[in-house]
């Protein structure tokens, strides 16, 4: 695609759906099974930490049984071959982008496979459970580890790096996200203001579809490899 050097790609739960990981807002998604305010706010964690730990322990265990799909693989291929700047900003807390091989990646909503110690503020790789209140591997304190995910009302990670990349982008692409959660839902407008072309790849038009120059509908495992081939000139 001529004139494109710097690309920012925003991904959401739809990119991992065909790997068997539940989305949030689709029919049968996570928010139909749990109220957001019961499991995804700091207040919920104070009120009922066992419920929150059970919710995240189960999801942490589940993602370790899932595999990257063709959409993750195509994005990793683009990352490996794109000569210009490229940043994949994922809202997903699974590790499927990196398991597919993506390197230029930011997890703006955190990572399931980390535990965050609120006593020493360090993150440690974590694959097991937290409900049993294990000691922090870094400081040894017991009872201070929480899931390293960004809940409603908390600041997403690395926002300065993300906005810097968006403001340098010629192309902004949003994949598999409903556009319901800010600040990610506002990235398309930021990108447009910075002069980027904008493209949405999603199963259905998102809440912010209006803001995109082009929107393609279909499953990520089909749309993303097609788009990557087009971009790399295959
Ligand atoms: C497919 C597919 C297939 C399916 N192929 N596609 C009023 C107005 C504006 C903002 C606010 C407001 N009131 C409160 C706020 C702020 C709040 C917010 O946005 N609330 C909204 C509900 C309105 N945001 C926050 O609190 C954030 N922090 C914040 O704003 O800090 C201040 C700040 C200000 C300015 C700058 C910077 C900071 C924090 C938000 C944290 C979100 N956390 C969660 C949970 C993470 C941990 C966990 O996993 O449990 O993140 S919520 C959940 O939603 C998760 C996701 O990352 C996020 C987005 O969901 P996503 O990925 O879009 O999934 P779905 O399910 O919604 O959509 C899937 C899409 O895929 C669908 O469209 C399908 O069609 C599609 N699809 N299969 C292709 N095969």
Coordinates of C-alpha atoms and ligand atoms in Angstrom, one line a residue:
X1 CA 0.0 0.0 0.0
X2 CA 1.7 3.1 -1.2
X3 CA 2.6 5.9 1.3
X4 CA 2.3 3.7 4.3
X5 CA 5.4 3.5 6.6
X6 CA 4.2 3.6 10.2
X7 CA 1.4 1.3 11.3
X8 CA -0.5 1.0 14.6
X9 CA -2.7 -2.1 15.1
X10 CA -5.2 -2.3 17.9
X11 CA -6.5 -5.7 18.7
X12 CA -9.3 -6.9 21.0
X13 CA -11.0 -10.1 22.1
X14 CA -12.3 -10.9 18.6
X15 CA -8.7 -11.7 17.4
X16 CA -8.5 -14.6 20.0
X17 CA -12.2 -15.7 19.7
X18 CA -11.3 -18.4 17.1
X19 CA -8.6 -19.7 19.5
X20 CA -11.5 -20.6 21.8
X21 CA -11.1 -17.6 24.2
X22 CA -14.4 -16.0 25.2
X23 CA -15.0 -12.4 24.2
X24 CA -16.6 -10.0 26.7
X25 CA -19.7 -8.5 25.0
X26 CA -20.8 -11.1 22.4
X27 CA -23.7 -13.4 23.1
X28 CA -22.3 -16.0 25.6
X29 CA -19.3 -13.7 26.4
X30 CA -17.7 -13.1 29.8
X31 CA -20.0 -10.2 30.8
X32 CA -23.1 -12.4 30.3
X33 CA -21.7 -14.8 32.9
X34 CA -20.4 -12.2 35.4
X35 CA -21.3 -8.7 36.2
X36 CA -18.4 -6.4 35.3
X37 CA -18.7 -4.6 38.6
X38 CA -18.3 -7.9 40.5
X39 CA -15.0 -9.0 38.9
X40 CA -13.3 -6.2 36.9
X41 CA -13.1 -3.2 39.3
X42 CA -10.7 -2.5 42.2
X43 CA -13.8 -2.1 44.4
X44 CA -14.9 -5.7 43.5
X45 CA -11.4 -7.0 44.5
X46 CA -11.6 -5.3 47.9
X47 CA -15.2 -6.5 48.4
X48 CA -14.8 -10.1 47.4
X49 CA -11.2 -11.0 46.5
X50 CA -12.0 -14.8 46.4
X51 CA -14.6 -14.3 43.7
X52 CA -12.2 -12.1 41.6
X53 CA -9.3 -14.6 42.1
X54 CA -11.5 -17.5 41.1
X55 CA -12.6 -15.7 37.9
X56 CA -9.0 -14.9 36.9
X57 CA -7.5 -18.2 38.1
X58 CA -9.9 -20.0 35.8
X59 CA -9.1 -17.8 32.8
X60 CA -5.3 -18.0 33.4
X61 CA -5.6 -21.8 33.4
X62 CA -7.8 -21.8 30.3
X63 CA -5.5 -19.6 28.1
X64 CA -2.6 -22.0 28.7
X65 CA -4.6 -24.6 26.8
X66 CA -5.3 -22.4 23.8
X67 CA -3.2 -21.8 20.7
X68 CA -2.6 -18.8 18.5
X69 CA -4.7 -18.7 15.3
X70 CA -4.2 -17.6 11.7
X71 CA -4.9 -13.9 12.7
X72 CA -2.1 -13.9 15.4
X73 CA 0.2 -15.7 12.9
X74 CA -0.5 -13.1 10.2
X75 CA 0.2 -10.2 12.5
X76 CA 3.5 -11.8 13.7
X77 CA 4.4 -12.3 10.0
X78 CA 3.7 -8.6 9.3
X79 CA 5.7 -7.6 12.4
X80 CA 8.7 -9.7 11.2
X81 CA 8.6 -8.3 7.6
X82 CA 7.4 -4.7 7.8
X83 CA 10.3 -2.4 7.3
X84 CA 8.7 0.7 8.8
X85 CA 7.5 1.4 12.3
X86 CA 4.9 -1.0 13.6
X87 CA 3.2 -1.4 16.9
X88 CA 0.6 -3.9 17.9
X89 CA -1.4 -2.6 20.9
X90 CA -3.5 -5.3 22.3
X91 CA -6.3 -5.0 24.8
X92 CA -6.1 -8.8 25.3
X93 CA -4.6 -10.2 28.4
X94 CA -3.8 -13.6 26.8
X95 CA -0.3 -14.3 25.4
X96 CA -1.3 -15.5 21.9
X97 CA 0.3 -12.6 20.0
X98 CA 3.7 -13.3 21.5
X99 CA 3.3 -17.0 21.2
X100 CA 2.7 -16.5 17.5
X101 CA 6.0 -14.5 17.4
X102 CA 4.9 -10.8 17.6
X103 CA 7.7 -8.7 19.1
X104 CA 6.5 -5.0 18.7
X105 CA 3.6 -5.4 21.1
X106 CA 2.1 -3.6 24.1
X107 CA -0.4 -5.2 26.5
X108 CA -2.4 -2.0 27.4
X109 CA -4.8 -4.0 29.7
X110 CA -2.1 -6.1 31.3
X111 CA -1.3 -9.9 31.1
X112 CA -2.9 -12.9 32.7
X113 CA 0.5 -14.6 33.0
X114 CA 1.8 -12.0 35.4
X115 CA 1.1 -11.4 39.1
X116 CA 1.4 -7.9 40.4
X117 CA 2.6 -7.4 44.0
X118 CA 0.9 -4.4 45.5
X119 CA 3.4 -4.5 48.4
X120 CA 6.7 -4.1 46.3
X121 CA 5.0 -3.1 43.0
X122 CA 6.9 -5.7 41.0
X123 CA 5.4 -8.0 38.4
X124 CA 6.4 -11.7 38.4
X125 CA 5.6 -14.3 35.7
X126 CA 2.7 -16.4 37.0
X127 CA 1.0 -19.5 35.6
X128 CA -0.7 -20.9 38.7
X129 CA -3.5 -19.8 41.0
X130 CA -3.6 -16.7 43.3
X131 CA -6.6 -17.7 45.4
X132 CA -4.4 -19.6 47.8
X133 CA -2.5 -16.3 48.6
X134 CA 1.0 -17.3 47.6
X135 CA 4.0 -15.3 48.6
X136 CA 5.4 -12.7 46.2
X137 CA 8.5 -14.2 44.5
X138 CA 10.2 -10.8 44.6
X139 CA 9.7 -9.6 48.2
X140 CA 8.3 -12.6 50.0
X141 CA 5.2 -10.8 51.3
X142 CA 2.1 -13.0 51.6
X143 CA -1.4 -11.8 50.5
X144 CA -0.4 -8.9 48.2
X145 CA -0.4 -10.5 44.7
X146 CA -3.3 -9.6 42.4
X147 CA -3.9 -10.3 38.7
X148 CA -1.8 -7.9 36.5
X149 CA -4.8 -6.7 34.6
X150 CA -6.3 -3.2 34.2
X151 CA -9.7 -2.9 35.7
X152 CA -12.3 -0.2 35.1
X153 CA -11.2 3.0 36.7
X154 CA -7.5 2.1 36.5
X155 CA -5.0 3.6 34.0
X156 CA -4.1 1.4 31.1
X157 CA -0.4 0.7 30.6
X158 CA 2.1 2.6 28.5
X159 CA -0.3 5.2 27.2
X160 CA 2.5 7.7 26.4
X161 CA 4.2 5.1 24.1
X162 CA 0.8 4.3 22.5
X163 CA -0.1 7.9 21.8
X164 CA 3.4 8.6 20.5
X165 CA 3.0 5.8 18.0
X166 CA -0.5 6.8 17.0
X167 CA 0.6 10.3 16.3
X168 CA 3.3 9.0 13.9
X169 CA 1.1 6.5 12.2
X170 CA 0.1 6.6 8.5
X171 CA -2.2 3.6 9.0
X172 CA -4.3 2.7 12.0
X173 CA -6.0 -0.7 12.0
X174 CA -8.5 -2.0 14.6
X175 CA -9.1 -5.7 14.8
X176 CA -11.7 -7.6 16.8
X177 CA -12.8 -5.0 19.2
X178 CA -16.3 -3.6 20.0
X179 CA -15.1 -0.1 20.5
X180 CA -16.9 0.0 23.8
X181 CA -14.0 0.7 26.2
X182 CA -12.0 3.9 26.5
X183 CA -9.3 5.0 26.0
X184 CA -8.8 2.3 23.3
X185 CA -12.1 3.2 21.6
X186 CA -10.8 6.8 21.1
X187 CA -7.6 5.8 19.3
X188 CA -9.2 5.9 15.9
X189 CA -10.2 9.5 16.3
X190 CA -6.7 10.4 17.6
X191 CA -5.2 8.6 14.5
X192 CA -7.5 10.4 12.1
X193 CA -6.6 13.8 13.6
X194 CA -2.9 12.8 13.1
X195 CA -3.7 12.2 9.4
X196 CA -3.6 8.4 9.4
X197 CA -5.8 6.3 7.2
X198 CA -8.1 4.0 9.3
X199 CA -9.3 0.5 8.7
X200 CA -11.5 -1.8 10.8
X201 CA -11.5 -5.6 10.6
X202 CA -14.3 -7.0 12.7
X203 CA -17.1 -9.6 12.7
X204 CA -19.6 -6.8 12.7
X205 CA -19.5 -3.0 12.6
X206 CA -18.1 -1.8 16.0
X207 CA -19.6 1.0 18.0
X208 CA -17.0 3.4 16.4
X209 CA -17.2 2.0 12.8
X210 CA -18.3 5.5 11.6
X211 CA -14.8 6.8 12.3
X212 CA -13.0 4.4 10.0
X213 CA -12.2 5.1 6.4
X214 CA -12.9 1.5 5.6
X215 CA -14.5 -1.4 7.5
X216 CA -14.4 -5.0 6.5
X217 CA -16.6 -7.6 8.1
X218 CA -15.8 -11.3 8.8
X219 CA -13.8 -13.6 11.0
X220 CA -10.3 -12.4 11.9
X221 CA -8.7 -15.7 10.8
X222 CA -9.8 -14.8 7.2
X223 CA -9.7 -11.0 7.1
X224 CA -6.3 -10.5 8.8
X225 CA -4.2 -12.9 6.7
X226 CA -5.8 -11.4 3.5
X227 CA -5.1 -7.8 4.7
X228 CA -1.5 -8.7 5.6
X229 CA -0.9 -10.4 2.2
X230 CA -2.3 -7.2 0.6
X231 CA 0.0 -5.0 2.6
X232 CA 3.2 -7.1 2.0
X233 CA 2.4 -7.3 -1.7
X234 CA 1.7 -11.0 -2.0
Ligands
LIG1 C1 -14.7 -10.9 16.2 C2 -14.7 -12.3 16.2 C3 -13.9 -12.9 15.2 C4 -15.9 -11.6 17.8 N1 -13.3 -12.2 14.3 N2 -14.1 -10.2 15.2 C5 -18.0 7.2 30.0 C6 -17.5 7.6 28.8 C7 -16.2 7.3 28.4 C8 -15.3 6.6 29.2 C9 -15.8 6.1 30.4 C10 -17.1 6.4 30.8 N3 -17.3 5.9 32.1 C11 -16.2 5.2 32.4 C12 -15.2 5.4 31.4 C13 -13.9 4.8 31.4 C14 -13.9 3.3 31.3 C15 -14.7 2.9 30.1 O1 -14.4 2.9 28.9 N4 -16.0 2.5 30.4 C16 -16.9 2.1 29.3 C17 -17.6 0.9 29.7 C18 -17.7 3.3 28.9 N5 -12.5 2.9 31.0 C19 -11.6 2.7 32.0 O2 -11.9 2.8 33.2 C20 -10.2 2.5 31.6 N6 -9.3 3.4 32.3 C21 -9.4 4.7 32.1 O3 -10.2 5.2 31.3 O4 -8.4 5.4 32.8 C22 -8.4 6.9 32.6 C23 -7.7 7.3 31.4 C24 -8.2 8.5 30.8 C25 -7.6 9.0 29.6 C26 -6.5 8.3 29.1 C27 -6.0 7.2 29.7 C28 -6.7 6.7 30.8 C29 -9.7 1.1 31.9 C30 -10.5 0.1 31.1 C31 -10.0 -1.3 31.5 C32 -10.8 -2.4 30.7 N7 -10.5 -3.7 31.3 C33 -11.1 -4.9 30.7 C34 -10.8 -6.1 31.6 C35 -9.4 -6.5 31.5 C36 -9.1 -7.7 32.4 C37 -9.9 -8.9 32.0 O5 -9.6 -9.5 30.9 O6 -10.8 -9.3 32.7 O7 -10.5 -5.1 29.4 S1 -12.8 -4.7 30.3 C38 -12.7 -5.7 28.8 O8 -13.1 -4.8 27.7 C39 -11.3 -6.0 28.6 C40 -11.1 -5.8 27.1 O9 -9.7 -5.5 26.8 C41 -12.0 -4.6 26.9 C42 -12.4 -4.4 25.4 O10 -13.1 -5.5 25.0 P1 -13.0 -6.0 23.5 O11 -11.6 -6.5 23.3 O12 -13.4 -4.9 22.6 O13 -14.0 -7.2 23.5 P2 -15.6 -7.2 23.2 O14 -16.1 -8.5 23.7 O15 -16.2 -6.0 23.7 O16 -15.7 -7.1 21.6 C43 -15.2 -8.2 20.8 C44 -15.4 -7.8 19.3 O17 -14.9 -8.8 18.5 C45 -16.9 -7.7 18.9 O18 -17.1 -6.5 18.2 C46 -17.2 -8.9 18.0 O19 -18.1 -8.7 16.9 C47 -15.8 -9.2 17.5 N8 -15.5 -10.6 17.1 N9 -15.5 -12.8 17.2 C48 -13.4 -10.9 14.3 N10 -13.8 -14.3 15.1

